[in-house]
Amino acid sequence: MNLKGRNFLKLMDFEPEEILYLVDLAAELKEKKKQGIMHNSLIGKNIALIFEKTSTRTRCSFEVAAHDLGMHCTYLDPSGSQIGKKESIADTARVLGRMYDGIEYRGYGQEIVEELAKYAGVPVWNGLTNEFHPTQMIADMLTIREHLGELKGKKFVYMGDARYNMGNSLMVTCAKLGIHFVACTNRKYFPENQLVEYCEEVAARTGATIRLTEDVAEATKDADVIYTDVWVSMGEPAEIWEERIKDLLPYQVNEKAFENAKDTAIFMHCLPAFHDLKTGVGKEIHEKFGLTEMEVTDEVFEGPRSVVFDEAENRMHSIKAIMLATLGES
Ligand code: CP
Ligand code: NVA
């Protein structure tokens, strides 16, 4: 498998075998790290990390992975560069491409990261856009495999806002890997038709199925994985909380959602999560709307089915795999 020189912008650009190769490589690098075996074959390379939105996991994963691989990185925060304000994406790409061996971008529209990749001349990795969050997918697939043994044929249920980066990316990934994907939410939050049609075509070849439903009991029946994400994503206006709560509260992941699922079912969340009142936003929402937990109850989040911290750790191993595969050994 040779992914050297490739961008990592969305999983629609990758074949199932390529995605599985990255999951395998992440597992291998994780095992090596646990054993204290260094893998710094990218020594001497430099990468740039552009964050137009905030981050904990993605930024730390890129920084730790880069360091482990022997690379140096430069972090450009949401206000610390000229990007978009005084310099176009195309110009920025051509400047950074002269200095760095790879560029990570987290920001708004998918077209921005696509434009960056078009002009950079070095691999570009999508660290999250409004539409997709592909590095999270490798971590999520690794986590499912670690807990359930296999990916193909599993039933994956996504509850909540299914028309944004996480719902979109998970539907594509499941379709590619032969996983049965169910988006269980108010129909206002179903993924866009065009993406659903694309995924159905892919699913027809891989043995996956794609189902969109508002019925929680039907969706969660025999589920292997129940996944959710925040109801309001970065960059969305705070005014929409009220509507989101009204629309999505019936799709909160709670113990009842797991009643119908398999005994072995796991709970996943890309994080950060609103499961208690220990966050600023959580407290504000509590004061305004009286909720003490949102997309997932604290009971599920802290319970034995929850694998969210394995998932968070796997971000680092999988981002390391993505960088290693696309930059190649030096
Ligand atoms: N899951 C995820 O991307 O987390 P961060 O926003 O903290 O990077
Ligand atoms: N949908 C979330 C994902 C965070 C990792 C957001 O875009 O804010």
XYZ file of C-alpha atoms and ligand atoms in Angstrom, residues 54-59 106 127-128 133 136 234 270-272 315, ligand 1:
24
model
C -10.319 25.516 18.730
C -9.180 21.974 19.580
C -7.852 19.768 22.355
C -7.554 16.234 20.896
C -6.683 17.029 17.291
C -4.031 19.597 18.063
C -9.020 22.818 10.815
C -8.306 18.320 10.965
C -12.078 19.040 10.758
C -13.729 15.006 10.186
C -11.443 11.020 13.657
C -18.188 24.987 16.464
C -15.765 12.180 19.362
C -15.675 14.605 22.351
C -15.910 17.220 23.752
C -6.716 9.987 17.759
N -12.736 15.110 18.606
C -12.043 16.238 18.348
O -11.743 16.562 17.199
O -11.691 16.943 19.435
P -11.015 18.393 19.436
O -12.055 19.367 18.928
O -10.655 18.645 20.875
O -9.817 18.375 18.547
